mmCIF file of C-alpha atoms and ligand atoms in Angstrom:
data_model
loop_
_atom_site.group_PDB
_atom_site.id
_atom_site.type_symbol
_atom_site.label_atom_id
_atom_site.label_comp_id
_atom_site.label_asym_id
_atom_site.label_seq_id
_atom_site.Cartn_x
_atom_site.Cartn_y
_atom_site.Cartn_z
ATOM 1 C CA UNK I 746 -49.672 -0.471 -14.726
ATOM 2 C CA UNK I 747 -49.198 2.961 -13.248
ATOM 3 C CA UNK I 748 -47.298 5.285 -15.513
ATOM 4 C CA UNK I 749 -43.915 6.208 -14.104
ATOM 5 C CA UNK I 750 -42.790 9.673 -13.181
ATOM 6 C CA UNK I 751 -40.476 10.638 -15.985
ATOM 7 C CA UNK I 752 -37.526 12.792 -16.712
ATOM 8 C CA UNK I 753 -35.681 12.168 -19.906
ATOM 9 C CA UNK I 754 -32.291 13.383 -21.034
ATOM 10 C CA UNK I 755 -33.019 12.762 -24.705
ATOM 11 C CA UNK I 756 -36.397 14.383 -25.093
ATOM 12 C CA UNK I 757 -38.221 16.286 -22.360
ATOM 13 C CA UNK I 758 -41.532 14.458 -22.501
ATOM 14 C CA UNK I 759 -43.206 11.422 -21.061
ATOM 15 C CA UNK I 760 -43.109 7.956 -22.528
ATOM 16 C CA UNK I 761 -44.408 7.668 -26.041
ATOM 17 C CA UNK I 762 -45.298 4.056 -25.339
ATOM 18 C CA UNK I 763 -42.861 2.800 -27.909
ATOM 19 C CA UNK I 764 -39.663 0.855 -27.376
ATOM 20 C CA UNK I 765 -38.199 2.183 -24.142
ATOM 21 C CA UNK I 766 -35.756 1.453 -21.357
ATOM 22 C CA UNK I 767 -36.982 2.229 -17.859
ATOM 23 C CA UNK I 768 -34.129 3.026 -15.518
ATOM 24 C CA UNK I 769 -34.723 2.854 -11.789
ATOM 25 C CA UNK I 770 -32.438 5.484 -10.306
ATOM 26 C CA UNK I 771 -33.235 4.362 -6.746
ATOM 27 C CA UNK I 772 -31.724 0.984 -7.649
ATOM 28 C CA UNK I 773 -28.569 2.656 -8.957
ATOM 29 C CA UNK I 774 -28.113 4.681 -5.766
ATOM 30 C CA UNK I 775 -28.760 1.576 -3.668
ATOM 31 C CA UNK I 776 -26.223 -0.466 -5.664
ATOM 32 C CA UNK I 777 -23.594 2.259 -5.359
ATOM 33 C CA UNK I 778 -24.024 2.397 -1.584
ATOM 34 C CA UNK I 779 -23.632 -1.373 -1.405
ATOM 35 C CA UNK I 780 -20.400 -1.210 -3.430
ATOM 36 C CA UNK I 781 -19.006 1.450 -1.144
ATOM 37 C CA UNK I 782 -20.011 -0.471 2.009
ATOM 38 C CA UNK I 783 -18.642 -3.784 0.765
ATOM 39 C CA UNK I 784 -15.329 -2.454 -0.504
ATOM 40 C CA UNK I 785 -14.887 0.136 2.228
ATOM 41 C CA UNK I 786 -13.701 2.611 -0.427
ATOM 42 C CA UNK I 787 -15.071 5.700 -2.168
ATOM 43 C CA UNK I 788 -16.678 4.893 -5.493
ATOM 44 C CA UNK I 789 -15.845 6.376 -8.865
ATOM 45 C CA UNK I 790 -19.012 5.706 -10.889
ATOM 46 C CA UNK I 791 -18.159 4.449 -14.363
ATOM 47 C CA UNK I 792 -20.682 5.976 -16.746
ATOM 48 C CA UNK I 793 -18.949 5.458 -20.100
ATOM 49 C CA UNK I 794 -20.993 4.350 -23.112
ATOM 50 C CA UNK I 795 -24.076 6.283 -22.015
ATOM 51 C CA UNK I 796 -23.790 4.620 -18.593
ATOM 52 C CA UNK I 797 -23.760 1.134 -20.152
ATOM 53 C CA UNK I 798 -26.912 2.147 -22.020
ATOM 54 C CA UNK I 799 -28.660 3.442 -18.897
ATOM 55 C CA UNK I 800 -28.435 7.185 -19.672
ATOM 56 C CA UNK I 801 -25.257 9.041 -18.705
ATOM 57 C CA UNK I 802 -26.697 12.279 -17.343
ATOM 58 C CA UNK I 803 -29.304 10.757 -15.025
ATOM 59 C CA UNK I 804 -26.850 8.106 -13.835
ATOM 60 C CA UNK I 805 -24.225 10.788 -13.159
ATOM 61 C CA UNK I 806 -26.734 12.697 -11.059
ATOM 62 C CA UNK I 807 -27.779 9.532 -9.221
ATOM 63 C CA UNK I 808 -24.137 8.687 -8.522
ATOM 64 C CA UNK I 809 -23.470 12.133 -7.089
ATOM 65 C CA UNK I 810 -26.605 11.877 -4.935
ATOM 66 C CA UNK I 811 -25.397 8.494 -3.704
ATOM 67 C CA UNK I 812 -22.181 10.106 -2.515
ATOM 68 C CA UNK I 813 -19.765 9.029 -5.244
ATOM 69 C CA UNK I 814 -16.624 11.100 -5.217
ATOM 70 C CA UNK I 815 -16.218 11.156 -8.967
ATOM 71 C CA UNK I 816 -17.230 9.875 -12.366
ATOM 72 C CA UNK I 817 -15.319 8.135 -15.118
ATOM 73 C CA UNK I 818 -15.875 7.881 -18.856
ATOM 74 C CA UNK I 819 -13.872 6.426 -21.713
ATOM 75 C CA UNK I 820 -13.792 9.361 -24.115
ATOM 76 C CA UNK I 821 -13.351 13.109 -24.064
ATOM 77 C CA UNK I 822 -16.638 13.572 -25.944
ATOM 78 C CA UNK I 823 -18.476 11.770 -23.150
ATOM 79 C CA UNK I 824 -16.906 13.989 -20.515
ATOM 80 C CA UNK I 825 -17.672 17.162 -22.464
ATOM 81 C CA UNK I 826 -21.273 16.136 -22.965
ATOM 82 C CA UNK I 827 -21.671 15.753 -19.194
ATOM 83 C CA UNK I 828 -20.088 19.161 -18.586
ATOM 84 C CA UNK I 829 -22.426 20.789 -21.141
ATOM 85 C CA UNK I 830 -25.319 19.254 -19.270
ATOM 86 C CA UNK I 831 -24.218 20.808 -16.019
ATOM 87 C CA UNK I 832 -22.281 18.038 -14.273
ATOM 88 C CA UNK I 833 -19.515 19.696 -12.245
ATOM 89 C CA UNK I 834 -18.235 16.621 -10.365
ATOM 90 C CA UNK I 835 -14.692 15.351 -11.088
ATOM 91 C CA UNK I 836 -14.579 13.310 -14.301
ATOM 92 C CA UNK I 837 -11.701 10.975 -15.176
ATOM 93 C CA UNK I 838 -11.196 10.056 -18.842
ATOM 94 C CA UNK I 839 -9.789 6.535 -19.328
ATOM 95 C CA UNK I 840 -8.784 6.688 -23.007
ATOM 96 C CA UNK I 841 -6.068 8.763 -24.637
ATOM 97 C CA UNK I 842 -7.041 12.336 -25.392
ATOM 98 C CA UNK I 843 -5.218 14.283 -28.119
ATOM 99 C CA UNK I 844 -2.638 16.814 -26.911
ATOM 100 C CA UNK I 845 -4.279 19.598 -28.902
ATOM 101 C CA UNK I 846 -7.355 19.305 -26.634
ATOM 102 C CA UNK I 847 -5.376 19.878 -23.451
ATOM 103 C CA UNK I 848 -6.240 23.517 -22.798
ATOM 104 C CA UNK I 849 -9.884 22.699 -23.402
ATOM 105 C CA UNK I 850 -9.609 19.857 -20.903
ATOM 106 C CA UNK I 851 -8.100 22.153 -18.291
ATOM 107 C CA UNK I 852 -10.830 24.741 -18.908
ATOM 108 C CA UNK I 853 -13.473 22.062 -18.394
ATOM 109 C CA UNK I 854 -11.736 20.794 -15.252
ATOM 110 C CA UNK I 855 -11.417 17.216 -16.515
ATOM 111 C CA UNK I 856 -8.840 14.639 -15.490
ATOM 112 C CA UNK I 857 -6.850 12.681 -18.050
ATOM 113 C CA UNK I 858 -5.038 9.366 -17.987
ATOM 114 C CA UNK I 859 -1.360 9.181 -18.945
ATOM 115 C CA UNK I 860 0.469 5.971 -19.715
ATOM 116 C CA UNK I 861 3.526 6.778 -21.789
ATOM 117 C CA UNK I 862 6.447 9.223 -21.658
ATOM 118 C CA UNK I 863 5.813 10.652 -25.134
ATOM 119 C CA UNK I 864 2.262 11.502 -24.143
ATOM 120 C CA UNK I 865 3.503 13.280 -21.008
ATOM 121 C CA UNK I 866 5.978 15.353 -23.056
ATOM 122 C CA UNK I 867 3.347 16.179 -25.657
ATOM 123 C CA UNK I 868 0.849 17.343 -23.041
ATOM 124 C CA UNK I 869 3.483 19.372 -21.181
ATOM 125 C CA UNK I 870 4.308 21.329 -24.325
ATOM 126 C CA UNK I 871 0.629 22.223 -24.850
ATOM 127 C CA UNK I 872 -0.076 23.510 -21.351
ATOM 128 C CA UNK I 873 0.085 27.272 -21.018
ATOM 129 C CA UNK I 874 1.901 29.182 -18.282
ATOM 130 C CA UNK I 875 0.385 28.993 -14.836
ATOM 131 C CA UNK I 876 -2.038 26.253 -15.820
ATOM 132 C CA UNK I 877 -2.179 22.707 -14.501
ATOM 133 C CA UNK I 878 -3.510 19.503 -16.023
ATOM 134 C CA UNK I 879 -4.930 16.915 -13.626
ATOM 135 C CA UNK I 880 -3.542 13.496 -14.434
ATOM 136 C CA UNK I 881 -3.881 9.922 -13.281
ATOM 137 C CA UNK I 882 -1.050 7.595 -14.240
ATOM 138 C CA UNK I 883 -2.307 4.268 -15.579
ATOM 139 C CA UNK I 884 -0.205 1.199 -14.876
ATOM 140 C CA UNK I 885 -0.417 -2.126 -16.676
ATOM 141 C CA UNK I 886 -0.130 -4.853 -14.056
ATOM 142 C CA UNK I 887 -1.385 -7.664 -16.278
ATOM 143 C CA UNK I 888 -4.300 -6.434 -18.353
ATOM 144 C CA UNK I 889 -2.162 -5.883 -21.450
ATOM 145 C CA UNK I 890 -4.146 -2.847 -22.517
ATOM 146 C CA UNK I 891 -3.530 0.840 -21.730
ATOM 147 C CA UNK I 892 -0.916 1.461 -19.062
ATOM 148 C CA UNK I 893 2.787 1.823 -18.520
ATOM 149 C CA UNK I 894 4.455 -1.449 -17.485
ATOM 150 C CA UNK I 895 4.699 -1.439 -13.708
ATOM 151 C CA UNK I 896 8.530 -1.616 -13.812
ATOM 152 C CA UNK I 897 8.590 1.569 -15.917
ATOM 153 C CA UNK I 898 5.923 3.349 -13.918
ATOM 154 C CA UNK I 899 8.433 4.889 -11.481
ATOM 155 C CA UNK I 900 10.106 6.739 -14.346
ATOM 156 C CA UNK I 901 6.793 7.934 -15.711
ATOM 157 C CA UNK I 902 5.730 9.172 -12.285
ATOM 158 C CA UNK I 903 9.070 11.032 -12.011
ATOM 159 C CA UNK I 904 8.419 12.680 -15.375
ATOM 160 C CA UNK I 905 4.962 13.781 -14.244
ATOM 161 C CA UNK I 906 5.914 14.993 -10.795
ATOM 162 C CA UNK I 907 8.919 17.021 -11.899
ATOM 163 C CA UNK I 908 6.826 19.225 -14.190
ATOM 164 C CA UNK I 909 4.755 21.991 -12.611
ATOM 165 C CA UNK I 910 2.185 21.817 -15.397
ATOM 166 C CA UNK I 911 0.852 18.551 -14.015
ATOM 167 C CA UNK I 912 -1.265 17.995 -10.957
ATOM 168 C CA UNK I 913 -0.430 14.333 -10.230
ATOM 169 C CA UNK I 914 -3.768 13.500 -8.681
ATOM 170 C CA UNK I 915 -4.068 9.753 -9.068
ATOM 171 C CA UNK I 916 -2.663 6.396 -10.063
ATOM 172 C CA UNK I 917 -4.517 3.290 -11.137
ATOM 173 C CA UNK I 918 -4.432 -0.114 -12.745
ATOM 174 C CA UNK I 919 -7.093 -2.481 -14.087
ATOM 175 C CA UNK I 920 -7.878 -6.143 -13.439
ATOM 176 C CA UNK I 921 -8.204 -8.636 -16.274
ATOM 177 C CA UNK I 922 -9.687 -11.551 -14.354
ATOM 178 C CA UNK I 923 -11.312 -10.233 -11.172
ATOM 179 C CA UNK I 924 -14.581 -11.780 -12.362
ATOM 180 C CA UNK I 925 -13.134 -15.304 -12.338
ATOM 181 C CA UNK I 926 -13.216 -17.749 -9.448
ATOM 182 C CA UNK I 927 -9.449 -18.232 -9.431
ATOM 183 C CA UNK I 928 -8.069 -15.321 -7.404
ATOM 184 C CA UNK I 929 -4.410 -15.990 -8.273
ATOM 185 C CA UNK I 930 -4.100 -13.767 -11.380
ATOM 186 C CA UNK I 931 -5.867 -10.925 -9.558
ATOM 187 C CA UNK I 932 -3.561 -11.358 -6.567
ATOM 188 C CA UNK I 933 -0.537 -11.155 -8.880
ATOM 189 C CA UNK I 934 -1.833 -7.865 -10.300
ATOM 190 C CA UNK I 935 -2.489 -6.576 -6.784
ATOM 191 C CA UNK I 936 1.049 -7.498 -5.741
ATOM 192 C CA UNK I 937 2.615 -5.679 -8.690
ATOM 193 C CA UNK I 938 0.545 -2.586 -8.014
ATOM 194 C CA UNK I 939 1.232 -2.764 -4.298
ATOM 195 C CA UNK I 940 4.985 -3.032 -4.861
ATOM 196 C CA UNK I 941 4.880 0.040 -7.066
ATOM 197 C CA UNK I 942 2.868 1.966 -4.468
ATOM 198 C CA UNK I 943 5.414 1.038 -1.810
ATOM 199 C CA UNK I 944 8.273 2.324 -3.987
ATOM 200 C CA UNK I 945 6.392 5.591 -4.598
ATOM 201 C CA UNK I 946 5.585 5.938 -0.900
ATOM 202 C CA UNK I 947 9.276 5.776 -0.026
ATOM 203 C CA UNK I 948 9.906 8.660 -2.418
ATOM 204 C CA UNK I 949 6.921 10.629 -1.120
ATOM 205 C CA UNK I 950 5.300 10.353 -4.535
ATOM 206 C CA UNK I 951 1.955 8.795 -3.698
ATOM 207 C CA UNK I 952 -0.920 10.765 -5.193
ATOM 208 C CA UNK I 953 -4.068 11.179 -3.101
ATOM 209 C CA UNK I 954 -6.330 9.060 -5.344
ATOM 210 C CA UNK I 955 -5.329 5.414 -5.756
ATOM 211 C CA UNK I 956 -7.637 2.907 -7.416
ATOM 212 C CA UNK I 957 -7.450 -0.599 -8.761
ATOM 213 C CA UNK I 958 -10.738 -2.494 -8.502
ATOM 214 C CA UNK I 959 -13.504 -2.670 -11.078
ATOM 215 C CA UNK I 960 -16.902 -4.005 -9.900
ATOM 216 C CA UNK I 961 -15.743 -7.601 -9.543
ATOM 217 C CA UNK I 962 -12.557 -6.489 -7.806
ATOM 218 C CA UNK I 963 -14.503 -4.250 -5.437
ATOM 219 C CA UNK I 964 -17.021 -6.913 -4.439
ATOM 220 C CA UNK I 965 -15.198 -10.237 -4.667
ATOM 221 C CA UNK I 966 -11.624 -9.434 -3.623
ATOM 222 C CA UNK I 967 -9.833 -7.935 -0.667
ATOM 223 C CA UNK I 968 -8.904 -4.285 -1.275
ATOM 224 C CA UNK I 969 -5.348 -3.025 -1.014
ATOM 225 C CA UNK I 970 -5.067 -0.817 2.021
ATOM 226 C CA UNK I 971 -3.380 1.951 0.068
ATOM 227 C CA UNK I 972 -6.275 2.168 -2.401
ATOM 228 C CA UNK I 973 -8.653 5.045 -1.752
ATOM 229 C CA UNK I 974 -11.229 4.340 -4.457
ATOM 230 C CA UNK I 975 -12.836 1.630 -6.562
ATOM 231 C CA UNK I 976 -14.156 2.133 -10.099
ATOM 232 C CA UNK I 977 -17.535 0.485 -10.456
ATOM 233 C CA UNK I 978 -19.508 0.096 -13.640
ATOM 234 C CA UNK I 979 -21.540 -3.065 -14.148
ATOM 235 C CA UNK I 980 -22.465 -3.578 -10.470
ATOM 236 C CA UNK I 981 -23.817 -0.040 -10.111
ATOM 237 C CA UNK I 982 -26.393 -1.029 -12.724
ATOM 238 C CA UNK I 983 -27.232 -4.137 -10.705
ATOM 239 C CA UNK I 984 -25.760 -6.549 -13.236
ATOM 240 C CA UNK I 985 -23.423 -9.451 -12.490
ATOM 241 C CA UNK I 986 -19.782 -8.970 -13.499
ATOM 242 C CA UNK I 987 -19.842 -12.598 -14.712
ATOM 243 C CA UNK I 988 -21.568 -15.907 -14.052
ATOM 244 C CA UNK I 989 -18.767 -16.670 -11.548
ATOM 245 C CA UNK I 990 -19.264 -13.398 -9.670
ATOM 246 C CA UNK I 991 -22.989 -13.125 -8.997
ATOM 247 C CA UNK I 992 -24.134 -10.076 -7.054
ATOM 248 C CA UNK I 993 -25.730 -10.508 -3.615
ATOM 249 C CA UNK I 994 -29.536 -10.287 -3.736
ATOM 250 C CA UNK I 995 -29.600 -6.778 -2.229
ATOM 251 C CA UNK I 996 -28.383 -5.488 -5.582
ATOM 252 C CA UNK I 997 -31.161 -4.542 -7.986
ATOM 253 C CA UNK I 998 -30.953 -4.474 -11.781
ATOM 254 C CA UNK I 999 -31.772 -0.895 -12.736
ATOM 255 C CA UNK I 1000 -32.934 -1.394 -16.294
ATOM 256 C CA UNK I 1001 -36.124 -2.793 -17.783
ATOM 257 C CA UNK I 1002 -36.540 -2.884 -21.551
ATOM 258 C CA UNK I 1003 -40.081 -2.708 -22.849
ATOM 259 C CA UNK I 1004 -42.112 -2.154 -25.928
ATOM 260 C CA UNK I 1005 -45.704 -2.567 -27.074
ATOM 261 C CA UNK I 1006 -47.810 -4.781 -29.243
ATOM 262 C CA UNK I 1007 -48.551 -2.850 -32.433
ATOM 263 C CA UNK I 1008 -50.725 -5.252 -34.397
ATOM 264 C CA UNK I 1009 -52.406 -8.656 -34.233
ATOM 265 C CA UNK I 1010 -53.203 -10.743 -37.261
ATOM 266 C CA UNK I 1011 -54.197 -14.265 -38.116
ATOM 267 C CA UNK I 1012 -52.112 -16.088 -40.671
ATOM 268 C CA UNK I 1013 -53.029 -19.450 -42.167
ATOM 269 C CA UNK I 1014 -51.149 -22.663 -42.802
ATOM 270 C CA UNK I 1015 -48.417 -22.148 -45.385
ATOM 271 C CA UNK I 1016 -48.240 -18.368 -44.981
ATOM 272 C CA UNK I 1017 -44.857 -16.915 -44.177
ATOM 273 C CA UNK I 1018 -43.645 -14.397 -41.636
ATOM 274 C CA UNK I 1019 -41.080 -11.634 -42.235
ATOM 275 C CA UNK I 1020 -38.130 -11.195 -44.626
ATOM 276 C CA UNK I 1021 -37.046 -14.300 -46.430
ATOM 277 C CA UNK I 1022 -40.132 -16.202 -45.316
ATOM 278 C CA UNK I 1023 -37.976 -18.159 -42.917
ATOM 279 C CA UNK I 1024 -40.937 -18.894 -40.683
ATOM 280 C CA UNK I 1025 -43.893 -20.702 -42.164
ATOM 281 C CA UNK I 1026 -47.212 -21.248 -40.387
ATOM 282 C CA UNK I 1027 -47.581 -24.991 -39.860
ATOM 283 C CA UNK I 1028 -50.888 -25.018 -37.962
ATOM 284 C CA UNK I 1029 -54.308 -24.388 -39.571
ATOM 285 C CA UNK I 1030 -54.063 -20.809 -38.332
ATOM 286 C CA UNK I 1031 -51.813 -18.740 -36.090
ATOM 287 C CA UNK I 1032 -52.312 -15.463 -34.263
ATOM 288 C CA UNK I 1033 -49.216 -13.363 -34.848
ATOM 289 C CA UNK I 1034 -48.343 -10.217 -32.917
ATOM 290 C CA UNK I 1035 -46.160 -7.465 -34.343
ATOM 291 C CA UNK I 1036 -44.082 -5.815 -31.618
ATOM 292 C CA UNK I 1037 -42.191 -2.545 -31.821
ATOM 293 C CA UNK I 1038 -38.602 -3.600 -31.414
ATOM 294 C CA UNK I 1039 -36.008 -4.467 -34.029
ATOM 295 C CA UNK I 1040 -32.305 -4.727 -34.553
ATOM 296 C CA UNK I 1041 -32.054 -0.923 -34.818
ATOM 297 C CA UNK I 1042 -33.090 -0.830 -31.163
ATOM 298 C CA UNK I 1043 -30.412 -3.337 -30.230
ATOM 299 C CA UNK I 1044 -32.572 -6.469 -30.325
ATOM 300 C CA UNK I 1045 -30.317 -8.930 -32.066
ATOM 301 C CA UNK I 1046 -31.216 -10.391 -35.437
ATOM 302 C CA UNK I 1047 -30.909 -13.995 -34.306
ATOM 303 C CA UNK I 1048 -33.423 -16.782 -34.063
ATOM 304 C CA UNK I 1049 -34.890 -18.171 -30.868
ATOM 305 C CA UNK I 1050 -35.564 -14.898 -29.006
ATOM 306 C CA UNK I 1051 -38.375 -14.673 -26.454
ATOM 307 C CA UNK I 1052 -40.387 -11.849 -24.919
ATOM 308 C CA UNK I 1053 -42.918 -11.716 -22.071
ATOM 309 C CA UNK I 1054 -46.492 -10.531 -22.521
ATOM 310 C CA UNK I 1055 -49.288 -10.771 -19.968
ATOM 311 C CA UNK I 1056 -47.059 -12.954 -17.804
ATOM 312 C CA UNK I 1057 -46.377 -15.466 -20.568
ATOM 313 C CA UNK I 1058 -43.149 -16.261 -22.379
ATOM 314 C CA UNK I 1059 -43.722 -15.963 -26.119
ATOM 315 C CA UNK I 1060 -41.387 -17.030 -28.916
ATOM 316 C CA UNK I 1061 -40.273 -14.502 -31.511
ATOM 317 C CA UNK I 1062 -40.868 -15.928 -34.993
ATOM 318 C CA UNK I 1063 -39.374 -15.034 -38.357
ATOM 319 C CA UNK I 1064 -36.495 -12.725 -39.135
ATOM 320 C CA UNK I 1065 -36.091 -9.710 -36.840
ATOM 321 C CA UNK I 1066 -36.588 -6.513 -38.859
ATOM 322 C CA UNK I 1067 -35.051 -3.103 -38.270
ATOM 323 C CA UNK I 1068 -38.045 -1.759 -36.356
ATOM 324 C CA UNK I 1069 -40.320 -4.712 -35.616
ATOM 325 C CA UNK I 1070 -40.412 -8.387 -34.969
ATOM 326 C CA UNK I 1071 -43.216 -10.903 -34.736
ATOM 327 C CA UNK I 1072 -44.317 -13.136 -31.881
ATOM 328 C CA UNK I 1073 -46.385 -16.293 -31.739
ATOM 329 C CA UNK I 1074 -49.513 -15.369 -29.748
ATOM 330 C CA UNK I 1075 -50.800 -18.969 -29.358
ATOM 331 C CA UNK I 1076 -50.241 -18.861 -25.588
ATOM 332 C CA UNK I 1077 -51.689 -15.379 -25.261
ATOM 333 C CA UNK I 1078 -55.251 -15.472 -26.672
ATOM 334 C CA UNK I 1079 -56.221 -12.391 -24.641
ATOM 335 C CA UNK I 1080 -53.516 -10.173 -26.197
ATOM 336 C CA UNK I 1081 -54.612 -6.643 -27.035
ATOM 337 C CA UNK I 1082 -52.974 -4.042 -29.215
ATOM 338 C CA UNK I 1083 -50.987 -1.738 -26.935
ATOM 339 C CA UNK I 1084 -50.114 -4.510 -24.481
ATOM 340 C CA UNK I 1085 -46.800 -4.072 -22.748
ATOM 341 C CA UNK I 1086 -44.046 -6.376 -23.987
ATOM 342 C CA UNK I 1087 -41.057 -7.089 -21.738
ATOM 343 C CA UNK I 1088 -37.660 -7.697 -23.329
ATOM 344 C CA UNK I 1089 -35.700 -7.298 -20.080
ATOM 345 C CA UNK I 1090 -37.539 -7.225 -16.761
ATOM 346 C CA UNK I 1091 -40.349 -8.928 -14.858
ATOM 347 C CA UNK I 1092 -43.936 -9.550 -15.832
ATOM 348 C CA UNK I 1093 -46.172 -11.743 -13.732
ATOM 349 C CA UNK I 1094 -44.016 -14.542 -12.373
ATOM 350 C CA UNK I 1095 -41.663 -14.479 -15.331
ATOM 351 C CA UNK I 1096 -38.495 -12.573 -15.928
ATOM 352 C CA UNK I 1097 -35.881 -12.029 -18.587
ATOM 353 C CA UNK I 1098 -32.542 -10.586 -17.512
ATOM 354 C CA UNK I 1099 -29.711 -8.970 -19.439
ATOM 355 C CA UNK I 1100 -27.835 -12.177 -18.568
ATOM 356 C CA UNK I 1101 -30.563 -14.285 -20.211
ATOM 357 C CA UNK I 1102 -30.310 -12.265 -23.420
ATOM 358 C CA UNK I 1103 -26.517 -12.333 -23.243
ATOM 359 C CA UNK I 1104 -26.505 -16.097 -22.940
ATOM 360 C CA UNK I 1105 -28.846 -16.433 -25.873
ATOM 361 C CA UNK I 1106 -26.832 -13.954 -27.949
ATOM 362 C CA UNK I 1107 -23.560 -15.583 -26.978
ATOM 363 C CA UNK I 1108 -22.169 -12.444 -25.391
ATOM 364 C CA UNK I 1109 -22.052 -10.707 -21.979
ATOM 365 C CA UNK I 1110 -24.662 -8.551 -20.222
ATOM 366 C CA UNK I 1111 -22.393 -5.496 -20.719
ATOM 367 C CA UNK I 1112 -22.836 -5.768 -24.480
ATOM 368 C CA UNK I 1113 -26.595 -6.249 -24.190
ATOM 369 C CA UNK I 1114 -27.312 -3.000 -22.337
ATOM 370 C CA UNK I 1115 -24.611 -1.027 -24.206
ATOM 371 C CA UNK I 1116 -26.300 -2.233 -27.388
ATOM 372 C CA UNK I 1117 -29.692 -0.719 -26.571
ATOM 373 C CA UNK I 1118 -29.549 1.983 -29.204
ATOM 374 C CA UNK I 1119 -29.966 5.746 -28.948
ATOM 375 C CA UNK I 1120 -33.438 5.517 -30.506
ATOM 376 C CA UNK I 1121 -34.778 3.706 -27.457
ATOM 377 C CA UNK I 1122 -36.268 6.280 -25.124
ATOM 378 C CA UNK I 1123 -34.786 6.282 -21.621
ATOM 379 C CA UNK I 1124 -37.413 6.820 -18.929
ATOM 380 C CA UNK I 1125 -36.160 7.443 -15.416
ATOM 381 C CA UNK I 1126 -38.157 6.143 -12.502
ATOM 382 C CA UNK I 1127 -37.795 5.937 -8.730
ATOM 383 C CA UNK I 1128 -38.929 2.602 -7.367
ATOM 384 C CA UNK I 1129 -37.874 1.103 -4.042
ATOM 385 C CA UNK I 1130 -38.060 -2.567 -4.789
ATOM 386 C CA UNK I 1131 -36.754 -5.811 -3.411
ATOM 387 C CA UNK I 1132 -35.660 -8.401 -5.877
ATOM 388 C CA UNK I 1133 -38.219 -11.223 -5.920
ATOM 389 C CA UNK I 1134 -36.672 -14.460 -4.617
HETATM 390 C C1 LIG B 911 -15.054 -0.039 -17.873
HETATM 391 C C2 LIG B 911 -14.000 0.111 -16.876
HETATM 392 C C3 LIG B 911 -14.259 -0.083 -15.502
HETATM 393 C C4 LIG B 911 -15.587 -0.602 -15.004
HETATM 394 O O1 LIG B 911 -15.617 -2.019 -15.067
HETATM 395 P P1 LIG B 911 -16.863 -2.846 -14.497
HETATM 396 O O2 LIG B 911 -16.484 -4.257 -14.700
HETATM 397 O O3 LIG B 911 -18.037 -2.447 -15.332
HETATM 398 O O4 LIG B 911 -17.034 -2.457 -13.080
HETATM 399 C C5 LIG B 911 -13.267 0.225 -14.609
HETATM 400 N N1 LIG B 911 -12.061 0.649 -15.026
HETATM 401 C C6 LIG B 911 -11.745 0.804 -16.321
HETATM 402 C C7 LIG B 911 -10.386 1.278 -16.703
HETATM 403 C C8 LIG B 911 -12.697 0.528 -17.294
HETATM 404 O O5 LIG B 911 -12.381 0.672 -18.586
#
């Protein structure tokens, strides 16, 4: 396999050949363009949680290259880290930021989310003369998380607009069930948001950035005409929002997760593998491979995992350790130390997706890629590729 061209935001050197995530930035740009085309709206690229494990800086750059009008993160620390690394694009912070950080936020040209009157008052008192804080008002239309109740949103918008210290730039809400087949709950949220927007329009209070849809909302539901933007996370990485909302085949998963075979040994009947000896060799002998991935990399400490080597699906045996786990090499007699091992991705005719791991781990693909730990080197590649059928 040809070694990829690399740039790395964690360590400026090429792959060390150990446990690594290869991120195809061409796929991310392609996915973002598809989201924009399908929804007919500008895209705010959601790159919280280290871009769902894909590497925040490189994904931010890819999003800007793809024409995204802004970025969004959950936390202030994430936004600051992007600014330190030279990202000048607009960044919206979803979570609450402490009032004492407000002048810092203005200096860094970040945008905050406000969702309650006390927060608005607190921020106002921290903003110095002649300065303005960019805010988006967050409305709860049915998610039951952050956001002012839509009936109280008018009052909150009044409080924001009547103070010169605020630049009321945007308003948004968030879907709870856009990734489900039943469109009714999503339509109810859309209706609540739409009614609010109509009330604000009458008062001339509509901000210029209005957004509602996450990935599933952007791709599987009709957009409100008044919305100017969508906020896309999971689909920009080429991953399905859910099993009920499967991305069209033009989308490409951006991330492959790989490691290498570190050691091969033969164990004999009755010998045990790994902590607790929970796996015991039951054949006269067994070739066992030690691969460089463990729970500290985000590979879950459960039984029944599989990996691909030399185009064959191999079972992981024994307890997963912090840094290694063992595989049964019976079906791979030609294995060599240093062989590439695929945890997520394609090899030969076989593939393992983040969805496959999620299903096995009883979670969602979001948690799988977010769980790939900081130790795993991110390698950025450019590969124009069509998804195999
Ligand atoms: C994470 C998040 C998104 C992105 O959701 P996806 O399903 O990944 O597209 C959008 N908006 C808010 C407020 C979020 O927290």
